[in-house]
Amino acid sequence: MLRRILLAASASGRARKLVTSAPVARGVVARYVAGDTAAEAVAVTGRLRAEGLLVTLDHLGEDTRDARQADAATGEYTALLASLAAAGLTAGGGAEVSVKPTAVGLGLADHGEKTAAENISRICAAARAEGTTVTVDMEDHHHVDATLRIVRALRGEFPDLGCVIQSQLRRSAADAAALATPGSRVRLCKGAYNAPQDVAFTSRAEVDRSYARCLRVLMRGSGYPMLATHDPRLIEIGAAQARLTGRGPDDFEYQMLYGIRPAEQRRLAAEGARMRLYLPYGSDWYGYLVRRLAERPANLAFFARSLVTRR
Ligand code: FDA
């Protein structure tokens, strides 16, 4: 229930104004976000790469309703890729980028899908020029078909374009099967958006069982699975499936969010696993932060305390 309320708040303009205008302790946002600027994100990426961690960077922002803003978000990504390359961080895909289709135009009233596809294509071209890749994030369930259409269309030219499956959606095992093809990079996550019962599993146990089902499909398939979860049980199932399917440490990767279970991130990397962190940056952190609070009520108490103490 709390999760649904918080996820509704993540899309509410009034709640956004209330929270973003409050004197939020910098430390709360900094726990999950690299900083406001690309320069700060590149610096944090450099530190993470030095620790042997892989990175995917996300420029915060979503639900763009303005074509110029979508164009600016695209320019932010191409400039970011150039800065990462200049710092020697893109080699071998060590640092790549994650893009939300609605940040680059999917939600525009006119030609949204076409605009998003063109903008993602520009980002893919910039990533390829710098020796790295792009993953297209998955957002609200209304956008799944359009997002998968964009990915399928762009994979003709950019076969390494990554996409995301949310195990909370009932359709996901079928999507996983369709996507588990040679060379296909697929991130599997539980899903961070509210979705109704007719399209989504709503109990935690069902979402977890669906995750395990999709995980088995991806690990048995011929693509490159990216297991995005902090859940210890699912990480164990991932390792067991890798053994069963004969996948070595370079044949799949784990992914976690920057700031969540950092000790576990380093433990997996030290064991020789490919471990990639999702690293957001930018000033538009509200929606991202509220989704993180919804995942763990204990975070809410931490956040509320910081509002009161005004550190
Ligand atoms: P769950 O939420 O069940 O958490 C398992 C355990 O992890 C918890 O018990 C706790 O220990 C720890 N934990 C989880 N969240 C925490 C938090 N916020 N603070 C502290 N501890 C926490 N979603 C989406 O819809 N589209 C997308 O494109 C992506 N992309 C994406 C990329 C990457 C790299 C990751 C890791 C996640 C995403 N997500 C996402 C988010 C994802 O759908 C999901 O909401 C979160 O990963 C939380 O789910 P878990 O699998 O970690 O399980």
mmCIF file of C-alpha atoms and ligand atoms in Angstrom:
data_model
loop_
_atom_site.group_PDB
_atom_site.id
_atom_site.type_symbol
_atom_site.label_atom_id
_atom_site.label_comp_id
_atom_site.label_asym_id
_atom_site.label_seq_id
_atom_site.Cartn_x
_atom_site.Cartn_y
_atom_site.Cartn_z
ATOM 1 C CA MET A 1 0.000 0.000 0.000
ATOM 2 C CA LEU A 2 2.756 2.454 1.040
ATOM 3 C CA ARG A 3 4.627 1.553 -2.149
ATOM 4 C CA ARG A 4 1.590 2.439 -4.287
ATOM 5 C CA ILE A 5 1.106 5.757 -2.483
ATOM 6 C CA LEU A 6 4.753 6.672 -2.921
ATOM 7 C CA LEU A 7 4.768 5.655 -6.574
ATOM 8 C CA ALA A 8 1.690 7.818 -7.129
ATOM 9 C CA ALA A 9 3.580 10.667 -5.391
ATOM 10 C CA SER A 10 6.500 10.151 -7.792
ATOM 11 C CA ALA A 11 4.224 11.350 -10.608
ATOM 12 C CA SER A 12 2.510 14.143 -8.650
ATOM 13 C CA GLY A 13 3.438 17.746 -9.403
ATOM 14 C CA ARG A 14 2.308 18.968 -5.956
ATOM 15 C CA ALA A 15 4.338 16.365 -4.069
ATOM 16 C CA ARG A 16 7.338 17.145 -6.268
ATOM 17 C CA LYS A 17 7.114 20.863 -5.403
ATOM 18 C CA LEU A 18 6.788 20.120 -1.694
ATOM 19 C CA VAL A 19 9.806 17.808 -1.555
ATOM 20 C CA THR A 20 12.136 19.607 -3.952
ATOM 21 C CA SER A 21 11.560 22.978 -2.274
ATOM 22 C CA ALA A 22 12.190 21.508 1.210
ATOM 23 C CA PRO A 23 15.706 21.916 2.582
ATOM 24 C CA VAL A 24 16.521 18.282 1.889
ATOM 25 C CA ALA A 25 19.841 17.251 3.303
ATOM 26 C CA ARG A 26 22.275 17.020 0.434
ATOM 27 C CA GLY A 27 23.410 13.711 1.898
ATOM 28 C CA VAL A 28 20.101 11.968 1.175
ATOM 29 C CA VAL A 29 20.176 12.747 -2.531
ATOM 30 C CA ALA A 30 23.940 12.209 -2.683
ATOM 31 C CA ARG A 31 23.457 8.674 -1.402
ATOM 32 C CA TYR A 32 21.835 7.756 -4.737
ATOM 33 C CA VAL A 33 22.931 10.462 -7.181
ATOM 34 C CA ALA A 34 26.457 11.279 -8.437
ATOM 35 C CA GLY A 35 25.893 15.053 -8.498
ATOM 36 C CA ASP A 36 24.211 17.752 -10.569
ATOM 37 C CA THR A 37 26.699 17.924 -13.413
ATOM 38 C CA ALA A 38 28.259 15.622 -16.002
ATOM 39 C CA ALA A 39 31.693 16.534 -14.625
ATOM 40 C CA GLU A 40 30.705 15.182 -11.191
ATOM 41 C CA ALA A 41 29.262 12.032 -12.789
ATOM 42 C CA VAL A 42 32.469 11.450 -14.761
ATOM 43 C CA ALA A 43 34.538 11.877 -11.576
ATOM 44 C CA VAL A 44 32.411 9.339 -9.655
ATOM 45 C CA THR A 45 32.556 6.966 -12.653
ATOM 46 C CA GLY A 46 36.355 7.200 -12.593
ATOM 47 C CA ARG A 47 36.419 6.224 -8.917
ATOM 48 C CA LEU A 48 34.044 3.280 -9.467
ATOM 49 C CA ARG A 49 36.002 2.033 -12.491
ATOM 50 C CA ALA A 50 39.192 2.189 -10.423
ATOM 51 C CA GLU A 51 37.495 -0.192 -7.974
ATOM 52 C CA GLY A 52 36.787 -2.642 -10.804
ATOM 53 C CA LEU A 53 33.090 -1.797 -11.092
ATOM 54 C CA LEU A 54 31.317 -1.236 -14.420
ATOM 55 C CA VAL A 55 28.962 1.722 -14.755
ATOM 56 C CA THR A 56 25.856 2.770 -16.677
ATOM 57 C CA LEU A 57 25.061 6.479 -16.383
ATOM 58 C CA ASP A 58 21.595 7.991 -16.378
ATOM 59 C CA HIS A 59 20.958 11.698 -16.914
ATOM 60 C CA LEU A 60 17.987 12.299 -14.614
ATOM 61 C CA GLY A 61 14.807 13.546 -16.247
ATOM 62 C CA GLU A 62 11.678 11.925 -17.632
ATOM 63 C CA ASP A 63 8.274 12.733 -19.098
ATOM 64 C CA THR A 64 9.539 15.457 -21.395
ATOM 65 C CA ARG A 65 6.628 17.184 -23.116
ATOM 66 C CA ASP A 66 8.714 19.537 -25.228
ATOM 67 C CA ALA A 67 10.708 18.607 -28.358
ATOM 68 C CA ARG A 68 13.469 21.122 -27.559
ATOM 69 C CA GLN A 69 13.897 19.605 -24.101
ATOM 70 C CA ALA A 70 14.089 16.116 -25.661
ATOM 71 C CA ASP A 71 16.763 17.426 -28.019
ATOM 72 C CA ALA A 72 18.660 18.986 -25.100
ATOM 73 C CA ALA A 73 18.533 15.693 -23.159
ATOM 74 C CA THR A 74 19.953 13.918 -26.212
ATOM 75 C CA GLY A 75 22.738 16.517 -26.450
ATOM 76 C CA GLU A 76 23.486 15.977 -22.748
ATOM 77 C CA TYR A 77 24.073 12.270 -23.447
ATOM 78 C CA THR A 78 26.304 12.822 -26.482
ATOM 79 C CA ALA A 79 28.373 15.372 -24.530
ATOM 80 C CA LEU A 80 28.542 12.991 -21.555
ATOM 81 C CA LEU A 81 29.810 10.174 -23.788
ATOM 82 C CA ALA A 82 32.535 12.474 -25.161
ATOM 83 C CA SER A 83 33.602 13.427 -21.610
ATOM 84 C CA LEU A 84 33.642 9.795 -20.478
ATOM 85 C CA ALA A 85 35.765 8.864 -23.494
ATOM 86 C CA ALA A 86 38.143 11.776 -22.897
ATOM 87 C CA ALA A 87 38.643 10.420 -19.364
ATOM 88 C CA GLY A 88 39.361 6.942 -20.805
ATOM 89 C CA LEU A 89 36.243 5.429 -19.231
ATOM 90 C CA THR A 90 34.266 4.072 -22.200
ATOM 91 C CA ALA A 91 36.826 1.510 -23.400
ATOM 92 C CA GLY A 92 35.350 -1.987 -23.695
ATOM 93 C CA GLY A 93 31.971 -0.711 -22.490
ATOM 94 C CA GLY A 94 33.359 -0.104 -18.969
ATOM 95 C CA ALA A 95 31.033 2.895 -18.719
ATOM 96 C CA GLU A 96 27.912 3.035 -20.895
ATOM 97 C CA VAL A 97 24.666 5.033 -20.705
ATOM 98 C CA SER A 98 21.036 4.271 -19.825
ATOM 99 C CA VAL A 99 18.321 6.342 -21.508
ATOM 100 C CA LYS A 100 14.650 6.790 -20.601
ATOM 101 C CA PRO A 101 12.540 7.006 -23.773
ATOM 102 C CA THR A 102 10.267 9.665 -22.233
ATOM 103 C CA ALA A 103 13.317 11.841 -21.485
ATOM 104 C CA VAL A 104 14.109 11.976 -25.202
ATOM 105 C CA GLY A 105 10.601 12.463 -26.548
ATOM 106 C CA LEU A 106 8.432 9.325 -26.305
ATOM 107 C CA GLY A 107 5.658 11.233 -24.501
ATOM 108 C CA LEU A 108 5.466 14.133 -26.995
ATOM 109 C CA ALA A 109 1.944 14.699 -28.311
ATOM 110 C CA ASP A 110 3.162 14.754 -31.920
ATOM 111 C CA HIS A 111 5.468 12.053 -33.309
ATOM 112 C CA GLY A 112 6.675 11.011 -29.852
ATOM 113 C CA GLU A 113 7.796 7.519 -30.846
ATOM 114 C CA LYS A 114 9.585 8.754 -33.981
ATOM 115 C CA THR A 115 11.337 11.536 -32.037
ATOM 116 C CA ALA A 116 12.455 9.163 -29.273
ATOM 117 C CA ALA A 117 13.744 6.649 -31.848
ATOM 118 C CA GLU A 118 15.728 9.355 -33.671
ATOM 119 C CA ASN A 119 17.190 10.703 -30.438
ATOM 120 C CA ILE A 120 18.140 7.260 -29.123
ATOM 121 C CA SER A 121 19.728 6.533 -32.500
ATOM 122 C CA ARG A 122 21.883 9.694 -32.113
ATOM 123 C CA ILE A 123 22.960 8.532 -28.667
ATOM 124 C CA CYS A 124 23.758 5.038 -30.000
ATOM 125 C CA ALA A 125 25.905 6.536 -32.773
ATOM 126 C CA ALA A 126 27.808 8.651 -30.217
ATOM 127 C CA ALA A 127 28.262 5.631 -27.934
ATOM 128 C CA ARG A 128 29.548 3.476 -30.788
ATOM 129 C CA ALA A 129 32.025 6.211 -31.791
ATOM 130 C CA GLU A 130 33.381 6.124 -28.223
ATOM 131 C CA GLY A 131 33.534 2.307 -28.056
ATOM 132 C CA THR A 132 30.596 1.723 -25.750
ATOM 133 C CA THR A 133 26.885 0.869 -25.621
ATOM 134 C CA VAL A 134 23.434 2.158 -24.675
ATOM 135 C CA THR A 135 20.644 0.516 -22.663
ATOM 136 C CA VAL A 136 17.069 1.744 -23.059
ATOM 137 C CA ASP A 137 15.358 1.857 -19.646
ATOM 138 C CA MET A 138 11.799 0.555 -19.312
ATOM 139 C CA GLU A 139 9.257 2.940 -17.775
ATOM 140 C CA ASP A 140 5.544 2.845 -17.037
ATOM 141 C CA HIS A 141 3.671 -0.156 -18.547
ATOM 142 C CA HIS A 142 1.881 2.083 -21.081
ATOM 143 C CA HIS A 143 5.245 2.621 -22.806
ATOM 144 C CA VAL A 144 6.390 -1.003 -23.064
ATOM 145 C CA ASP A 145 5.174 -1.752 -26.606
ATOM 146 C CA ALA A 146 6.538 1.493 -28.044
ATOM 147 C CA THR A 147 9.861 1.026 -26.240
ATOM 148 C CA LEU A 148 10.280 -2.529 -27.533
ATOM 149 C CA ARG A 149 9.366 -1.357 -31.073
ATOM 150 C CA ILE A 150 12.065 1.329 -30.865
ATOM 151 C CA VAL A 151 14.658 -1.175 -29.607
ATOM 152 C CA ARG A 152 13.781 -3.735 -32.311
ATOM 153 C CA ALA A 153 13.995 -1.093 -35.047
ATOM 154 C CA LEU A 154 17.328 0.308 -33.836
ATOM 155 C CA ARG A 155 18.923 -3.092 -33.293
ATOM 156 C CA GLY A 156 19.208 -3.452 -37.088
ATOM 157 C CA GLU A 157 21.887 -0.759 -36.988
ATOM 158 C CA PHE A 158 23.000 -1.126 -33.343
ATOM 159 C CA PRO A 159 22.785 -4.844 -32.443
ATOM 160 C CA ASP A 160 24.283 -4.217 -28.982
ATOM 161 C CA LEU A 161 21.482 -1.838 -27.911
ATOM 162 C CA GLY A 162 20.305 -3.067 -24.495
ATOM 163 C CA CYS A 163 16.712 -3.208 -23.305
ATOM 164 C CA VAL A 164 14.898 -3.938 -20.045
ATOM 165 C CA ILE A 165 12.289 -6.434 -18.893
ATOM 166 C CA GLN A 166 10.255 -5.826 -15.718
ATOM 167 C CA SER A 167 9.330 -9.101 -14.024
ATOM 168 C CA GLN A 168 6.277 -7.484 -12.413
ATOM 169 C CA LEU A 169 4.545 -7.482 -15.820
ATOM 170 C CA ARG A 170 2.623 -10.638 -16.732
ATOM 171 C CA ARG A 171 3.902 -10.457 -20.315
ATOM 172 C CA SER A 172 7.578 -10.531 -19.333
ATOM 173 C CA ALA A 173 8.412 -14.248 -19.598
ATOM 174 C CA ALA A 174 7.187 -14.144 -23.226
ATOM 175 C CA ASP A 175 9.168 -10.934 -23.877
ATOM 176 C CA ALA A 176 12.268 -12.543 -22.314
ATOM 177 C CA ALA A 177 11.930 -15.560 -24.631
ATOM 178 C CA ALA A 178 11.571 -13.297 -27.686
ATOM 179 C CA LEU A 179 14.621 -11.266 -26.647
ATOM 180 C CA ALA A 180 17.022 -14.068 -25.658
ATOM 181 C CA THR A 181 18.643 -14.092 -29.106
ATOM 182 C CA PRO A 182 22.368 -14.016 -30.020
ATOM 183 C CA GLY A 183 24.060 -10.749 -29.038
ATOM 184 C CA SER A 184 20.949 -9.349 -27.358
ATOM 185 C CA ARG A 185 21.734 -7.409 -24.158
ATOM 186 C CA VAL A 186 18.743 -7.690 -21.802
ATOM 187 C CA ARG A 187 18.482 -6.195 -18.318
ATOM 188 C CA LEU A 188 16.037 -7.964 -16.028
ATOM 189 C CA CYS A 189 14.591 -5.969 -13.120
ATOM 190 C CA LYS A 190 11.469 -6.262 -10.948
ATOM 191 C CA GLY A 191 9.924 -2.963 -12.103
ATOM 192 C CA ALA A 192 9.716 0.350 -10.299
ATOM 193 C CA TYR A 193 6.356 1.687 -11.529
ATOM 194 C CA ASN A 194 2.741 1.209 -10.437
ATOM 195 C CA ALA A 195 0.819 -1.098 -12.745
ATOM 196 C CA PRO A 196 -2.725 -2.507 -12.457
ATOM 197 C CA GLN A 197 -3.493 -6.109 -11.662
ATOM 198 C CA ASP A 198 -4.620 -7.002 -15.174
ATOM 199 C CA VAL A 199 -1.120 -6.371 -16.539
ATOM 200 C CA ALA A 200 1.081 -6.861 -13.471
ATOM 201 C CA PHE A 201 1.672 -9.211 -10.572
ATOM 202 C CA THR A 202 1.002 -7.233 -7.450
ATOM 203 C CA SER A 203 2.341 -9.464 -4.672
ATOM 204 C CA ARG A 204 6.056 -9.452 -3.936
ATOM 205 C CA ALA A 205 6.169 -13.286 -4.087
ATOM 206 C CA GLU A 206 4.640 -13.369 -7.575
ATOM 207 C CA VAL A 207 6.999 -10.666 -8.852
ATOM 208 C CA ASP A 208 9.963 -12.639 -7.441
ATOM 209 C CA ARG A 209 8.758 -15.923 -8.980
ATOM 210 C CA SER A 210 8.320 -14.181 -12.314
ATOM 211 C CA TYR A 211 11.875 -12.768 -11.953
ATOM 212 C CA ALA A 212 13.227 -16.296 -11.442
ATOM 213 C CA ARG A 213 11.276 -17.537 -14.500
ATOM 214 C CA CYS A 214 12.541 -14.724 -16.753
ATOM 215 C CA LEU A 215 16.062 -15.186 -15.373
ATOM 216 C CA ARG A 216 16.031 -18.876 -16.376
ATOM 217 C CA VAL A 217 14.801 -17.986 -19.872
ATOM 218 C CA LEU A 218 17.529 -15.369 -20.346
ATOM 219 C CA MET A 219 20.327 -17.526 -18.910
ATOM 220 C CA ARG A 220 19.330 -20.479 -21.121
ATOM 221 C CA GLY A 221 19.006 -18.218 -24.169
ATOM 222 C CA SER A 222 21.817 -16.996 -26.370
ATOM 223 C CA GLY A 223 21.835 -13.303 -25.438
ATOM 224 C CA TYR A 224 23.771 -11.455 -22.724
ATOM 225 C CA PRO A 225 21.711 -11.292 -19.481
ATOM 226 C CA MET A 226 22.080 -8.327 -17.130
ATOM 227 C CA LEU A 227 20.594 -9.245 -13.753
ATOM 228 C CA ALA A 228 19.527 -5.981 -12.108
ATOM 229 C CA THR A 229 18.543 -6.713 -8.528
ATOM 230 C CA HIS A 230 19.718 -6.269 -4.938
ATOM 231 C CA ASP A 231 17.728 -9.294 -3.814
ATOM 232 C CA PRO A 232 20.121 -11.866 -2.270
ATOM 233 C CA ARG A 233 17.896 -14.825 -3.186
ATOM 234 C CA LEU A 234 17.668 -13.837 -6.844
ATOM 235 C CA ILE A 235 21.415 -13.166 -6.996
ATOM 236 C CA GLU A 236 21.953 -16.733 -5.722
ATOM 237 C CA ILE A 237 19.537 -18.085 -8.318
ATOM 238 C CA GLY A 238 21.459 -16.131 -10.969
ATOM 239 C CA ALA A 239 24.755 -17.697 -9.887
ATOM 240 C CA ALA A 240 23.194 -21.183 -9.811
ATOM 241 C CA GLN A 241 21.718 -20.718 -13.291
ATOM 242 C CA ALA A 242 25.095 -19.537 -14.601
ATOM 243 C CA ARG A 243 26.668 -22.782 -13.319
ATOM 244 C CA LEU A 244 23.844 -24.905 -14.777
ATOM 245 C CA THR A 245 23.960 -23.244 -18.189
ATOM 246 C CA GLY A 246 27.755 -23.176 -18.377
ATOM 247 C CA ARG A 247 28.016 -19.390 -18.412
ATOM 248 C CA GLY A 248 31.368 -18.013 -17.294
ATOM 249 C CA PRO A 249 31.826 -14.711 -15.432
ATOM 250 C CA ASP A 250 32.106 -12.794 -18.724
ATOM 251 C CA ASP A 251 28.866 -14.208 -20.150
ATOM 252 C CA PHE A 252 26.454 -12.188 -18.005
ATOM 253 C CA GLU A 253 26.548 -9.363 -15.472
ATOM 254 C CA TYR A 254 24.963 -8.254 -12.234
ATOM 255 C CA GLN A 255 23.657 -4.712 -11.954
ATOM 256 C CA MET A 256 22.750 -2.643 -8.900
ATOM 257 C CA LEU A 257 21.877 0.962 -8.178
ATOM 258 C CA TYR A 258 24.583 3.333 -6.954
ATOM 259 C CA GLY A 259 24.320 3.608 -3.174
ATOM 260 C CA ILE A 260 22.349 0.393 -2.572
ATOM 261 C CA ARG A 261 24.136 -2.599 -1.002
ATOM 262 C CA PRO A 262 27.617 -1.208 -1.801
ATOM 263 C CA ALA A 263 29.378 -3.970 0.172
ATOM 264 C CA GLU A 264 27.595 -6.655 -1.852
ATOM 265 C CA GLN A 265 28.536 -4.850 -5.072
ATOM 266 C CA ARG A 266 32.208 -5.006 -4.108
ATOM 267 C CA ARG A 267 31.955 -8.617 -2.884
ATOM 268 C CA LEU A 268 30.603 -9.795 -6.250
ATOM 269 C CA ALA A 269 33.235 -7.805 -8.171
ATOM 270 C CA ALA A 270 35.989 -9.237 -5.953
ATOM 271 C CA GLU A 271 34.737 -12.742 -6.777
ATOM 272 C CA GLY A 272 35.355 -11.961 -10.451
ATOM 273 C CA ALA A 273 31.771 -11.217 -11.493
ATOM 274 C CA ARG A 274 30.970 -8.411 -13.881
ATOM 275 C CA MET A 275 29.190 -5.902 -11.617
ATOM 276 C CA ARG A 276 27.686 -2.767 -13.137
ATOM 277 C CA LEU A 277 26.322 0.184 -11.166
ATOM 278 C CA TYR A 278 23.484 2.368 -12.404
ATOM 279 C CA LEU A 279 24.700 5.895 -11.701
ATOM 280 C CA PRO A 280 22.213 8.768 -12.060
ATOM 281 C CA TYR A 281 23.196 12.434 -12.135
ATOM 282 C CA GLY A 282 21.447 15.752 -12.713
ATOM 283 C CA SER A 283 19.198 18.091 -10.790
ATOM 284 C CA ASP A 284 15.882 16.417 -11.726
ATOM 285 C CA TRP A 285 16.198 13.747 -9.023
ATOM 286 C CA TYR A 286 12.679 13.811 -7.552
ATOM 287 C CA GLY A 287 11.009 10.881 -9.421
ATOM 288 C CA TYR A 288 14.108 8.704 -9.053
ATOM 289 C CA LEU A 289 14.421 9.392 -5.319
ATOM 290 C CA VAL A 290 10.753 8.664 -4.577
ATOM 291 C CA ARG A 291 10.967 5.319 -6.443
ATOM 292 C CA ARG A 292 13.949 4.393 -4.250
ATOM 293 C CA LEU A 293 11.994 5.354 -1.104
ATOM 294 C CA ALA A 294 9.067 3.216 -2.277
ATOM 295 C CA GLU A 295 11.331 0.180 -2.508
ATOM 296 C CA ARG A 296 12.294 0.287 1.134
ATOM 297 C CA PRO A 297 10.171 1.924 3.829
ATOM 298 C CA ALA A 298 13.250 2.174 6.098
ATOM 299 C CA ASN A 299 14.620 4.725 3.620
ATOM 300 C CA LEU A 300 11.555 6.839 4.216
ATOM 301 C CA ALA A 301 12.373 7.227 7.927
ATOM 302 C CA PHE A 302 15.943 8.181 7.001
ATOM 303 C CA PHE A 303 14.631 10.744 4.505
ATOM 304 C CA ALA A 304 12.036 12.169 6.926
ATOM 305 C CA ARG A 305 14.708 12.560 9.638
ATOM 306 C CA SER A 306 16.926 14.487 7.255
ATOM 307 C CA LEU A 307 14.044 16.866 6.411
ATOM 308 C CA VAL A 308 13.551 17.595 10.100
ATOM 309 C CA THR A 309 17.199 17.929 11.098
ATOM 310 C CA ARG A 310 17.989 20.143 8.056
ATOM 311 C CA ARG A 311 21.620 19.147 7.957
HETATM 312 P P1 FDA B 1 13.615 -5.549 -3.690
HETATM 313 O O1 FDA B 1 13.032 -4.223 -3.909
HETATM 314 O O2 FDA B 1 12.766 -6.701 -3.329
HETATM 315 O O3 FDA B 1 14.863 -5.439 -2.770
HETATM 316 C C1 FDA B 1 15.648 -6.532 -2.365
HETATM 317 C C2 FDA B 1 16.600 -6.059 -1.270
HETATM 318 O O4 FDA B 1 17.495 -5.095 -1.806
HETATM 319 C C3 FDA B 1 15.898 -5.329 -0.125
HETATM 320 O O5 FDA B 1 15.468 -6.203 0.861
HETATM 321 C C4 FDA B 1 17.000 -4.407 0.359
HETATM 322 O O6 FDA B 1 17.922 -5.125 1.130
HETATM 323 C C5 FDA B 1 17.687 -4.017 -0.921
HETATM 324 N N1 FDA B 1 17.105 -2.781 -1.497
HETATM 325 C C6 FDA B 1 16.318 -2.718 -2.599
HETATM 326 N N2 FDA B 1 15.982 -1.439 -2.877
HETATM 327 C C7 FDA B 1 16.559 -0.694 -1.926
HETATM 328 C C8 FDA B 1 16.597 0.700 -1.692
HETATM 329 N N3 FDA B 1 15.955 1.575 -2.473
HETATM 330 N N4 FDA B 1 17.303 1.121 -0.610
HETATM 331 C C9 FDA B 1 17.979 0.257 0.168
HETATM 332 N N5 FDA B 1 17.968 -1.087 -0.009
HETATM 333 C C10 FDA B 1 17.283 -1.557 -1.039
HETATM 334 N N6 FDA B 1 13.100 -0.429 -12.923
HETATM 335 C C11 FDA B 1 12.327 -0.195 -13.995
HETATM 336 O O7 FDA B 1 11.105 -0.221 -13.877
HETATM 337 N N7 FDA B 1 12.898 0.094 -15.200
HETATM 338 C C12 FDA B 1 14.233 0.112 -15.392
HETATM 339 O O8 FDA B 1 14.704 0.364 -16.512
HETATM 340 C C13 FDA B 1 15.061 -0.161 -14.272
HETATM 341 N N8 FDA B 1 16.413 -0.148 -14.380
HETATM 342 C C14 FDA B 1 17.181 -0.597 -13.327
HETATM 343 C C15 FDA B 1 18.557 -0.733 -13.470
HETATM 344 C C16 FDA B 1 19.308 -1.267 -12.443
HETATM 345 C C17 FDA B 1 20.783 -1.460 -12.642
HETATM 346 C C18 FDA B 1 18.686 -1.663 -11.233
HETATM 347 C C19 FDA B 1 19.457 -2.290 -10.120
HETATM 348 C C20 FDA B 1 17.338 -1.474 -11.066
HETATM 349 C C21 FDA B 1 16.575 -0.922 -12.081
HETATM 350 N N9 FDA B 1 15.214 -0.718 -11.926
HETATM 351 C C22 FDA B 1 14.452 -0.426 -13.034
HETATM 352 C C23 FDA B 1 14.594 -0.753 -10.562
HETATM 353 C C24 FDA B 1 14.038 -2.113 -10.244
HETATM 354 O O9 FDA B 1 12.907 -2.369 -11.033
HETATM 355 C C25 FDA B 1 13.643 -2.223 -8.763
HETATM 356 O O10 FDA B 1 12.680 -1.258 -8.467
HETATM 357 C C26 FDA B 1 14.806 -2.079 -7.803
HETATM 358 O O11 FDA B 1 15.968 -2.649 -8.310
HETATM 359 C C27 FDA B 1 14.489 -2.772 -6.466
HETATM 360 O O12 FDA B 1 14.229 -4.135 -6.697
HETATM 361 P P2 FDA B 1 15.166 -5.334 -6.195
HETATM 362 O O13 FDA B 1 15.259 -6.302 -7.319
HETATM 363 O O14 FDA B 1 16.442 -4.822 -5.700
HETATM 364 O O15 FDA B 1 14.310 -6.079 -5.107
#
